[in-house]
mmCIF file of C-alpha atoms and ligand atoms in Angstrom:
data_model
loop_
_atom_site.group_PDB
_atom_site.id
_atom_site.type_symbol
_atom_site.label_atom_id
_atom_site.label_comp_id
_atom_site.label_asym_id
_atom_site.label_seq_id
_atom_site.Cartn_x
_atom_site.Cartn_y
_atom_site.Cartn_z
ATOM 1 C CA MET A 1 53.025 -3.118 0.950
ATOM 2 C CA ALA A 2 50.751 -4.311 -1.856
ATOM 3 C CA ARG A 3 47.227 -2.978 -1.828
ATOM 4 C CA ALA A 4 44.535 -5.152 -0.296
ATOM 5 C CA LYS A 5 42.227 -6.920 -2.745
ATOM 6 C CA ILE A 6 38.506 -6.742 -2.095
ATOM 7 C CA ALA A 7 36.168 -9.013 -4.040
ATOM 8 C CA LEU A 8 32.530 -7.966 -4.147
ATOM 9 C CA ILE A 9 30.360 -10.886 -5.225
ATOM 10 C CA GLY A 10 27.165 -9.286 -6.519
ATOM 11 C CA ALA A 11 27.329 -5.922 -8.277
ATOM 12 C CA GLY A 12 23.772 -4.793 -7.593
ATOM 13 C CA MET A 13 22.689 -1.900 -5.389
ATOM 14 C CA ILE A 14 24.701 -2.896 -2.313
ATOM 15 C CA GLY A 15 27.644 -4.234 -4.356
ATOM 16 C CA GLY A 16 27.949 -1.006 -6.341
ATOM 17 C CA THR A 17 27.739 1.095 -3.182
ATOM 18 C CA LEU A 18 30.388 -1.079 -1.511
ATOM 19 C CA ALA A 19 32.683 -0.535 -4.500
ATOM 20 C CA HIS A 20 32.160 3.221 -4.301
ATOM 21 C CA ILE A 21 32.966 3.403 -0.593
ATOM 22 C CA ALA A 22 35.935 1.008 -0.829
ATOM 23 C CA ALA A 23 37.439 3.111 -3.642
ATOM 24 C CA ARG A 24 36.830 6.438 -1.888
ATOM 25 C CA GLU A 25 38.290 5.112 1.358
ATOM 26 C CA GLU A 26 41.234 3.623 -0.596
ATOM 27 C CA LEU A 27 40.637 0.349 1.238
ATOM 28 C CA GLY A 28 42.159 -1.600 -1.619
ATOM 29 C CA ASP A 29 41.684 -2.652 -5.223
ATOM 30 C CA VAL A 30 38.195 -3.903 -5.990
ATOM 31 C CA VAL A 31 36.928 -6.776 -8.118
ATOM 32 C CA LEU A 32 33.193 -6.541 -8.811
ATOM 33 C CA PHE A 33 31.763 -9.935 -9.766
ATOM 34 C CA ASP A 34 28.254 -10.524 -11.108
ATOM 35 C CA ILE A 35 26.534 -13.070 -13.314
ATOM 36 C CA PHE A 36 25.635 -10.050 -15.429
ATOM 37 C CA GLU A 37 29.087 -9.218 -16.721
ATOM 38 C CA GLY A 38 27.982 -5.879 -18.169
ATOM 39 C CA THR A 39 26.672 -4.656 -14.808
ATOM 40 C CA ALA A 40 29.949 -5.527 -13.075
ATOM 41 C CA LYS A 41 32.141 -4.090 -15.838
ATOM 42 C CA GLY A 42 30.011 -0.966 -16.287
ATOM 43 C CA LYS A 43 29.988 -0.079 -12.579
ATOM 44 C CA ALA A 44 33.724 -0.790 -12.251
ATOM 45 C CA LEU A 45 34.596 1.425 -15.228
ATOM 46 C CA ASP A 46 32.281 4.222 -14.076
ATOM 47 C CA LEU A 47 34.002 4.173 -10.672
ATOM 48 C CA CYS A 48 37.515 4.002 -12.228
ATOM 49 C CA GLU A 49 36.597 7.149 -14.111
ATOM 50 C CA ALA A 50 35.549 8.791 -10.826
ATOM 51 C CA THR A 51 38.867 8.070 -9.056
ATOM 52 C CA PRO A 52 40.776 10.966 -10.671
ATOM 53 C CA VAL A 53 38.044 13.310 -9.432
ATOM 54 C CA PHE A 54 38.167 12.130 -5.840
ATOM 55 C CA GLY A 55 41.882 11.598 -6.097
ATOM 56 C CA LYS A 56 42.224 8.066 -4.785
ATOM 57 C CA ASP A 57 44.349 5.293 -6.254
ATOM 58 C CA SER A 58 42.038 2.323 -6.121
ATOM 59 C CA HIS A 59 41.697 0.140 -9.178
ATOM 60 C CA LEU A 60 38.353 -1.480 -9.968
ATOM 61 C CA LYS A 61 37.638 -4.368 -12.303
ATOM 62 C CA GLY A 62 34.314 -5.927 -13.313
ATOM 63 C CA THR A 63 34.056 -9.625 -14.133
ATOM 64 C CA ASN A 64 31.903 -12.742 -14.311
ATOM 65 C CA ASP A 65 34.894 -15.062 -13.921
ATOM 66 C CA TYR A 66 35.737 -16.338 -10.435
ATOM 67 C CA ALA A 67 39.423 -16.636 -11.409
ATOM 68 C CA ASP A 68 39.571 -12.821 -11.108
ATOM 69 C CA ILE A 69 38.960 -12.953 -7.349
ATOM 70 C CA ALA A 70 42.147 -15.014 -6.865
ATOM 71 C CA GLY A 71 43.977 -14.120 -3.684
ATOM 72 C CA ALA A 72 41.308 -11.681 -2.430
ATOM 73 C CA ASP A 73 41.851 -10.558 1.180
ATOM 74 C CA VAL A 74 38.167 -9.814 1.733
ATOM 75 C CA CYS A 75 35.049 -11.079 -0.072
ATOM 76 C CA ILE A 76 31.709 -9.388 0.519
ATOM 77 C CA ILE A 77 28.695 -11.261 -0.787
ATOM 78 C CA THR A 78 25.482 -9.623 -1.906
ATOM 79 C CA ALA A 79 24.745 -11.990 -4.789
ATOM 80 C CA GLY A 80 21.195 -13.205 -4.762
ATOM 81 C CA PHE A 81 17.604 -12.411 -5.492
ATOM 82 C CA PRO A 82 15.309 -10.063 -3.660
ATOM 83 C CA ARG A 83 11.887 -11.296 -2.614
ATOM 84 C CA LYS A 84 9.410 -10.485 -5.377
ATOM 85 C CA PRO A 85 5.661 -10.094 -4.922
ATOM 86 C CA GLY A 86 4.034 -13.529 -5.016
ATOM 87 C CA MET A 87 7.248 -15.344 -4.067
ATOM 88 C CA ASP A 88 6.980 -17.085 -0.722
ATOM 89 C CA ARG A 89 9.837 -17.078 1.775
ATOM 90 C CA LYS A 90 10.740 -20.692 1.061
ATOM 91 C CA ASP A 91 11.130 -19.977 -2.668
ATOM 92 C CA LEU A 92 13.514 -17.156 -1.812
ATOM 93 C CA VAL A 93 15.515 -19.444 0.498
ATOM 94 C CA GLY A 94 15.806 -22.031 -2.289
ATOM 95 C CA LYS A 95 16.940 -19.518 -4.918
ATOM 96 C CA ASN A 96 19.494 -17.790 -2.709
ATOM 97 C CA LEU A 97 20.786 -21.099 -1.340
ATOM 98 C CA GLY A 98 21.659 -22.096 -4.927
ATOM 99 C CA VAL A 99 23.479 -18.782 -5.423
ATOM 100 C CA ILE A 100 25.376 -19.159 -2.133
ATOM 101 C CA LYS A 101 26.501 -22.661 -3.126
ATOM 102 C CA GLN A 102 28.047 -21.321 -6.364
ATOM 103 C CA VAL A 103 29.661 -18.405 -4.526
ATOM 104 C CA ALA A 104 31.084 -20.717 -1.830
ATOM 105 C CA GLU A 105 32.632 -22.936 -4.499
ATOM 106 C CA GLY A 106 34.188 -19.921 -6.247
ATOM 107 C CA ILE A 107 35.678 -18.600 -3.000
ATOM 108 C CA LYS A 108 36.906 -22.032 -1.921
ATOM 109 C CA GLU A 109 38.749 -22.438 -5.206
ATOM 110 C CA TYR A 110 40.197 -18.952 -5.661
ATOM 111 C CA ALA A 111 40.225 -17.097 -2.337
ATOM 112 C CA PRO A 112 40.255 -19.664 0.480
ATOM 113 C CA LYS A 113 42.224 -17.359 2.793
ATOM 114 C CA ALA A 114 39.814 -14.422 2.490
ATOM 115 C CA PHE A 115 37.765 -12.905 5.282
ATOM 116 C CA VAL A 116 34.227 -13.421 4.002
ATOM 117 C CA ILE A 117 31.299 -11.180 4.880
ATOM 118 C CA CYS A 118 27.861 -12.366 3.762
ATOM 119 C CA ILE A 119 24.979 -9.920 3.324
ATOM 120 C CA THR A 120 22.581 -12.035 1.240
ATOM 121 C CA ASN A 121 19.279 -12.779 2.975
ATOM 122 C CA PRO A 122 17.926 -14.655 4.850
ATOM 123 C CA LEU A 123 21.216 -13.730 6.434
ATOM 124 C CA ASP A 124 21.812 -16.075 9.347
ATOM 125 C CA ALA A 125 20.950 -19.197 7.333
ATOM 126 C CA MET A 126 22.846 -18.054 4.218
ATOM 127 C CA VAL A 127 26.078 -17.351 6.129
ATOM 128 C CA TRP A 128 25.747 -20.725 7.877
ATOM 129 C CA ALA A 129 25.333 -22.463 4.491
ATOM 130 C CA LEU A 130 28.212 -20.459 2.989
ATOM 131 C CA GLN A 131 30.581 -21.666 5.703
ATOM 132 C CA LYS A 132 29.396 -25.281 5.288
ATOM 133 C CA PHE A 133 29.621 -25.268 1.479
ATOM 134 C CA SER A 134 33.027 -23.552 1.438
ATOM 135 C CA GLY A 135 34.628 -25.384 4.361
ATOM 136 C CA LEU A 136 36.429 -22.120 5.273
ATOM 137 C CA GLN A 137 37.331 -21.627 8.914
ATOM 138 C CA PRO A 138 34.284 -20.329 10.832
ATOM 139 C CA ARG A 139 36.327 -17.424 12.235
ATOM 140 C CA LYS A 140 36.857 -16.188 8.647
ATOM 141 C CA VAL A 141 33.164 -16.304 7.674
ATOM 142 C CA VAL A 142 30.731 -13.780 9.157
ATOM 143 C CA GLY A 143 27.371 -12.236 8.369
ATOM 144 C CA MET A 144 26.516 -8.534 8.274
ATOM 145 C CA ALA A 145 23.293 -7.702 10.052
ATOM 146 C CA GLY A 146 24.004 -6.484 13.576
ATOM 147 C CA VAL A 147 26.018 -3.420 12.553
ATOM 148 C CA LEU A 148 23.102 -2.372 10.336
ATOM 149 C CA ASP A 149 20.430 -3.161 12.931
ATOM 150 C CA SER A 150 22.327 -1.300 15.651
ATOM 151 C CA ALA A 151 22.943 1.650 13.282
ATOM 152 C CA ARG A 152 19.195 1.891 12.687
ATOM 153 C CA PHE A 153 18.588 1.701 16.435
ATOM 154 C CA ARG A 154 21.237 4.405 17.013
ATOM 155 C CA TRP A 155 19.719 6.721 14.435
ATOM 156 C CA PHE A 156 16.234 6.420 15.956
ATOM 157 C CA LEU A 157 17.681 7.047 19.435
ATOM 158 C CA ALA A 158 19.698 10.073 18.248
ATOM 159 C CA GLU A 159 16.478 11.503 16.778
ATOM 160 C CA GLU A 160 14.514 10.760 19.962
ATOM 161 C CA PHE A 161 17.007 12.525 22.233
ATOM 162 C CA GLY A 162 18.076 15.190 19.759
ATOM 163 C CA VAL A 163 21.751 14.282 20.310
ATOM 164 C CA SER A 164 24.693 13.520 18.054
ATOM 165 C CA VAL A 165 24.765 10.032 16.566
ATOM 166 C CA GLN A 166 28.329 9.901 17.870
ATOM 167 C CA ASP A 167 27.056 9.859 21.471
ATOM 168 C CA VAL A 168 24.649 6.973 20.921
ATOM 169 C CA HIS A 169 25.729 3.376 21.341
ATOM 170 C CA ALA A 170 23.291 0.538 20.720
ATOM 171 C CA SER A 171 23.568 -3.165 21.260
ATOM 172 C CA VAL A 172 21.636 -5.876 19.407
ATOM 173 C CA LEU A 173 21.721 -9.664 19.469
ATOM 174 C CA GLY A 174 20.218 -12.618 17.655
ATOM 175 C CA GLY A 175 19.002 -13.209 14.110
ATOM 176 C CA HIS A 176 18.407 -10.500 11.509
ATOM 177 C CA GLY A 177 14.738 -9.639 11.182
ATOM 178 C CA ASP A 178 11.670 -9.369 13.319
ATOM 179 C CA THR A 179 13.094 -11.601 16.064
ATOM 180 C CA MET A 180 16.238 -9.512 16.569
ATOM 181 C CA VAL A 181 16.961 -8.702 20.229
ATOM 182 C CA PRO A 182 17.808 -5.062 21.008
ATOM 183 C CA LEU A 183 19.610 -4.958 24.370
ATOM 184 C CA THR A 184 18.342 -1.734 25.925
ATOM 185 C CA ARG A 185 20.373 -2.088 29.130
ATOM 186 C CA TYR A 186 23.564 -2.145 27.062
ATOM 187 C CA SER A 187 22.436 0.725 24.827
ATOM 188 C CA THR A 188 23.600 4.111 26.001
ATOM 189 C CA ILE A 189 23.540 7.862 25.458
ATOM 190 C CA ALA A 190 27.038 9.129 26.318
ATOM 191 C CA GLY A 191 27.479 6.055 28.496
ATOM 192 C CA VAL A 192 24.098 6.382 30.283
ATOM 193 C CA PRO A 193 22.004 3.202 29.751
ATOM 194 C CA LEU A 194 18.506 3.609 28.281
ATOM 195 C CA PRO A 195 16.730 2.416 31.464
ATOM 196 C CA ASP A 196 18.463 5.306 33.299
ATOM 197 C CA MET A 197 17.448 7.738 30.548
ATOM 198 C CA ILE A 198 13.843 6.678 31.253
ATOM 199 C CA LYS A 199 14.336 7.216 35.019
ATOM 200 C CA MET A 200 15.789 10.655 34.237
ATOM 201 C CA LYS A 201 12.570 11.328 32.276
ATOM 202 C CA TRP A 202 14.352 12.052 28.985
ATOM 203 C CA THR A 203 11.977 9.540 27.400
ATOM 204 C CA THR A 204 9.412 6.891 28.346
ATOM 205 C CA GLN A 205 9.330 3.103 28.222
ATOM 206 C CA GLU A 206 6.553 3.333 25.609
ATOM 207 C CA ARG A 207 8.704 5.483 23.312
ATOM 208 C CA ILE A 208 11.675 3.126 23.672
ATOM 209 C CA ASP A 209 9.393 0.140 22.952
ATOM 210 C CA ALA A 210 8.198 1.874 19.774
ATOM 211 C CA ILE A 211 11.806 2.532 18.705
ATOM 212 C CA VAL A 212 12.728 -1.122 19.324
ATOM 213 C CA ASN A 213 9.771 -2.201 17.214
ATOM 214 C CA ARG A 214 10.706 0.206 14.420
ATOM 215 C CA THR A 215 14.305 -1.093 14.512
ATOM 216 C CA ARG A 216 13.118 -4.691 14.162
ATOM 217 C CA LYS A 217 11.104 -3.726 11.096
ATOM 218 C CA GLY A 218 13.752 -1.318 9.747
ATOM 219 C CA GLY A 219 14.411 -3.248 6.532
ATOM 220 C CA GLY A 220 10.702 -3.460 5.675
ATOM 221 C CA GLU A 221 10.200 0.271 6.264
ATOM 222 C CA ILE A 222 12.778 1.063 3.549
ATOM 223 C CA VAL A 223 11.331 -1.556 1.172
ATOM 224 C CA GLY A 224 7.904 0.062 1.617
ATOM 225 C CA LEU A 225 9.263 3.526 0.830
ATOM 226 C CA LEU A 226 11.441 2.556 -2.146
ATOM 227 C CA GLY A 227 8.693 0.489 -3.714
ATOM 228 C CA ASN A 228 11.198 -1.377 -5.888
ATOM 229 C CA GLY A 229 14.276 -2.475 -3.951
ATOM 230 C CA SER A 230 15.729 -2.577 -0.494
ATOM 231 C CA ALA A 231 18.190 -0.626 1.637
ATOM 232 C CA PHE A 232 21.703 -0.266 0.269
ATOM 233 C CA TYR A 233 23.568 2.727 1.744
ATOM 234 C CA ALA A 234 23.442 1.626 5.389
ATOM 235 C CA PRO A 235 24.063 -2.091 4.618
ATOM 236 C CA ALA A 236 27.126 -1.164 2.518
ATOM 237 C CA GLU A 237 28.542 1.205 5.168
ATOM 238 C CA SER A 238 28.037 -1.522 7.783
ATOM 239 C CA ALA A 239 29.926 -4.184 5.828
ATOM 240 C CA ILE A 240 32.756 -1.709 5.127
ATOM 241 C CA GLU A 241 33.096 -1.108 8.877
ATOM 242 C CA MET A 242 33.563 -4.860 9.385
ATOM 243 C CA ALA A 243 36.021 -5.192 6.468
ATOM 244 C CA THR A 244 38.055 -2.236 7.755
ATOM 245 C CA SER A 245 38.340 -3.772 11.207
ATOM 246 C CA TYR A 246 39.755 -6.935 9.606
ATOM 247 C CA LEU A 247 42.107 -5.245 7.109
ATOM 248 C CA ARG A 248 43.486 -2.769 9.670
ATOM 249 C CA ASP A 249 43.411 -5.225 12.595
ATOM 250 C CA LYS A 250 41.368 -2.707 14.573
ATOM 251 C CA LYS A 251 39.795 -5.293 16.875
ATOM 252 C CA ARG A 252 36.463 -3.469 16.844
ATOM 253 C CA ILE A 253 33.714 -5.177 18.800
ATOM 254 C CA LEU A 254 30.860 -5.280 16.335
ATOM 255 C CA PRO A 255 27.572 -7.161 16.389
ATOM 256 C CA CYS A 256 27.971 -9.752 13.616
ATOM 257 C CA ALA A 257 26.446 -13.088 12.677
ATOM 258 C CA VAL A 258 29.124 -15.465 13.964
ATOM 259 C CA ARG A 259 29.171 -19.211 14.506
ATOM 260 C CA LEU A 260 28.573 -19.613 18.201
ATOM 261 C CA SER A 261 30.258 -22.294 20.253
ATOM 262 C CA GLY A 262 28.343 -21.874 23.492
ATOM 263 C CA GLN A 263 29.224 -18.237 24.320
ATOM 264 C CA ILE A 264 25.612 -17.071 24.510
ATOM 265 C CA ALA A 265 22.820 -19.105 26.115
ATOM 266 C CA GLY A 266 24.824 -22.259 25.339
ATOM 267 C CA VAL A 267 24.008 -22.066 21.594
ATOM 268 C CA ARG A 268 26.461 -24.044 19.445
ATOM 269 C CA GLY A 269 27.069 -24.546 15.728
ATOM 270 C CA LEU A 270 24.615 -21.866 14.577
ATOM 271 C CA TYR A 271 25.252 -18.459 13.098
ATOM 272 C CA VAL A 272 23.458 -15.724 15.040
ATOM 273 C CA GLY A 273 24.208 -12.122 15.881
ATOM 274 C CA ALA A 274 26.572 -11.561 18.829
ATOM 275 C CA PRO A 275 29.213 -8.968 19.790
ATOM 276 C CA ALA A 276 32.405 -10.143 18.092
ATOM 277 C CA MET A 277 35.953 -8.817 18.014
ATOM 278 C CA ILE A 278 37.117 -8.492 14.397
ATOM 279 C CA GLY A 279 40.870 -8.345 13.835
ATOM 280 C CA ALA A 280 43.517 -9.686 11.477
ATOM 281 C CA ARG A 281 42.672 -13.284 12.407
ATOM 282 C CA GLY A 282 38.975 -12.789 11.634
ATOM 283 C CA VAL A 283 36.613 -13.325 14.564
ATOM 284 C CA GLU A 284 39.102 -13.192 17.429
ATOM 285 C CA ASN A 285 36.614 -13.326 20.289
ATOM 286 C CA VAL A 286 32.884 -13.380 21.014
ATOM 287 C CA MET A 287 31.525 -11.764 24.175
ATOM 288 C CA ASN A 288 29.974 -14.346 26.469
ATOM 289 C CA LEU A 289 27.056 -12.159 27.570
ATOM 290 C CA ARG A 290 24.948 -13.318 30.489
ATOM 291 C CA LEU A 291 21.347 -12.705 29.529
ATOM 292 C CA LYS A 292 18.443 -11.916 31.856
ATOM 293 C CA ALA A 293 15.425 -14.221 31.671
ATOM 294 C CA ASP A 294 13.396 -12.007 29.296
ATOM 295 C CA GLU A 295 16.409 -11.373 27.037
ATOM 296 C CA ARG A 296 17.197 -15.066 26.960
ATOM 297 C CA GLU A 297 13.623 -15.850 25.953
ATOM 298 C CA MET A 298 13.786 -13.349 23.073
ATOM 299 C CA PHE A 299 17.208 -14.668 22.045
ATOM 300 C CA MET A 300 16.043 -18.294 22.010
ATOM 301 C CA ASN A 301 12.987 -17.266 20.000
ATOM 302 C CA SER A 302 15.328 -15.705 17.470
ATOM 303 C CA VAL A 303 17.545 -18.817 17.450
ATOM 304 C CA ALA A 304 14.451 -20.966 16.779
ATOM 305 C CA ALA A 305 13.563 -18.790 13.762
ATOM 306 C CA VAL A 306 17.101 -19.259 12.363
ATOM 307 C CA GLU A 307 16.956 -23.029 13.015
ATOM 308 C CA LYS A 308 13.702 -23.264 11.081
ATOM 309 C CA ILE A 309 15.254 -21.769 7.943
ATOM 310 C CA ILE A 310 18.346 -23.954 8.332
ATOM 311 C CA ALA A 311 16.084 -27.023 8.469
ATOM 312 C CA GLU A 312 14.503 -25.886 5.173
ATOM 313 C CA CYS A 313 17.992 -25.492 3.663
ATOM 314 C CA GLN A 314 18.949 -29.000 4.813
ATOM 315 C CA GLU A 315 15.776 -30.380 3.252
ATOM 316 C CA MET A 316 16.697 -28.778 -0.090
ATOM 317 C CA GLU A 317 20.428 -29.587 0.100
ATOM 318 C CA PRO A 318 21.167 -32.919 1.774
ATOM 319 C CA SER A 319 24.925 -32.110 1.764
ATOM 320 C CA LEU A 320 24.186 -29.538 4.482
ATOM 321 C CA ARG A 321 22.921 -32.134 6.968
HETATM 322 N N1 APR B 401 26.340 -14.996 -8.852
HETATM 323 C C1 APR B 401 26.712 -13.706 -8.819
HETATM 324 N N2 APR B 401 25.840 -12.688 -8.782
HETATM 325 C C2 APR B 401 24.549 -12.984 -8.773
HETATM 326 C C3 APR B 401 24.075 -14.323 -8.797
HETATM 327 C C4 APR B 401 25.033 -15.354 -8.847
HETATM 328 N N3 APR B 401 24.681 -16.643 -8.893
HETATM 329 N N4 APR B 401 22.716 -14.288 -8.772
HETATM 330 C C5 APR B 401 22.350 -13.009 -8.718
HETATM 331 N N5 APR B 401 23.449 -12.209 -8.727
HETATM 332 C C6 APR B 401 23.526 -10.748 -8.696
HETATM 333 C C7 APR B 401 22.430 -10.050 -9.483
HETATM 334 O O1 APR B 401 22.723 -10.048 -10.882
HETATM 335 C C8 APR B 401 22.450 -8.650 -8.878
HETATM 336 O O2 APR B 401 23.283 -7.761 -9.596
HETATM 337 O O3 APR B 401 23.350 -10.273 -7.375
HETATM 338 C C9 APR B 401 23.032 -8.873 -7.467
HETATM 339 C C10 APR B 401 22.070 -8.523 -6.357
HETATM 340 O O4 APR B 401 21.870 -7.156 -6.411
HETATM 341 P P1 APR B 401 20.463 -6.450 -6.089
HETATM 342 O O5 APR B 401 19.354 -7.259 -6.676
HETATM 343 O O6 APR B 401 20.599 -5.017 -6.463
HETATM 344 O O7 APR B 401 20.330 -6.615 -4.513
HETATM 345 P P2 APR B 401 20.946 -5.715 -3.334
HETATM 346 O O8 APR B 401 20.002 -4.626 -3.014
HETATM 347 O O9 APR B 401 22.349 -5.363 -3.675
HETATM 348 O O10 APR B 401 20.877 -6.757 -2.128
HETATM 349 C C11 APR B 401 21.629 -7.950 -2.158
HETATM 350 O O11 APR B 401 21.559 -8.235 0.214
HETATM 351 O O12 APR B 401 20.314 -7.233 1.881
HETATM 352 C C12 APR B 401 20.451 -8.334 1.067
HETATM 353 O O13 APR B 401 18.201 -9.055 0.824
HETATM 354 C C13 APR B 401 19.273 -8.458 0.164
HETATM 355 O O14 APR B 401 19.814 -10.666 -0.509
HETATM 356 C C14 APR B 401 19.824 -9.315 -0.920
HETATM 357 C C15 APR B 401 21.279 -8.862 -1.011
#
């Protein structure tokens, strides 16, 4: 069978890391696209030259021409601008919305059958706009946030309990950012839910609350430490996990930004984080979780934050109304 083709739109820190992992895992051939042709070509060539050392037959190509993504099976989007000091949130939304419009047009023309994973922030609004601009089927367009948020949550829990990360499962819902909803009753250590871990006196409610808070602010913590950039290893690993589930039809249930049609709290037409089954047909199912009153309140608060950014996008781009 022919190798899968993976188009990475944006060859910055996350894009380059995605290319590295995809090549090492031999997930497929990689096209790295960036408006800065040299960045895309330079990273692709550097990685091609690494393949004989790690012994994998993936081919990588750098480009600034959308025609090169033709027939891609998966597109992962990181194109965009980071928030710079002095830039307000609305300015960032406007700039990245313009980028997402161009990307959507490129994908619609050259790779309309691809499974598309958006990483560009503000995530939930950008993936919503990407689906609208491209007209691709909603089950083929998803956003990467929940896998990353739950990975951060899992790491903090593994540290708290001093156990293997493999024995920690964590569940998160809602938008990416401060309003994200960590579901502690569905988060477990070797199958034991966190509320039971508290009853067993392995930890306290206060410590779990602090971990939840740290998870919500996980992106900002890395930005503060790096001083000039944002997280890239964990976001890239997270998107690769989603792409792998699609390419290998694994039917993993992963928290992703998906377009809801009433499965959770009756929300429809919006992209927000929910547990989704990813297989060869894209999003094959979304778990219709029944939320408790406090969880529902947090979830709706998160939905309202996403709606606010979408309203700003619609103001800037009347075609999105
Ligand atoms: N088309 C293609 N590429 C573009 C475009 C465009 N219109 N505009 C910008 N880019 C490219 C930039 O040239 C840059 O190489 O997108 C890349 C973004 O890379 P970085 O700035 O290194 O950002 P990164 O850390 O990879 O994060 C990308 O993911 O987590 C989110 O908030 C983050 O939105 C950001 C995105």
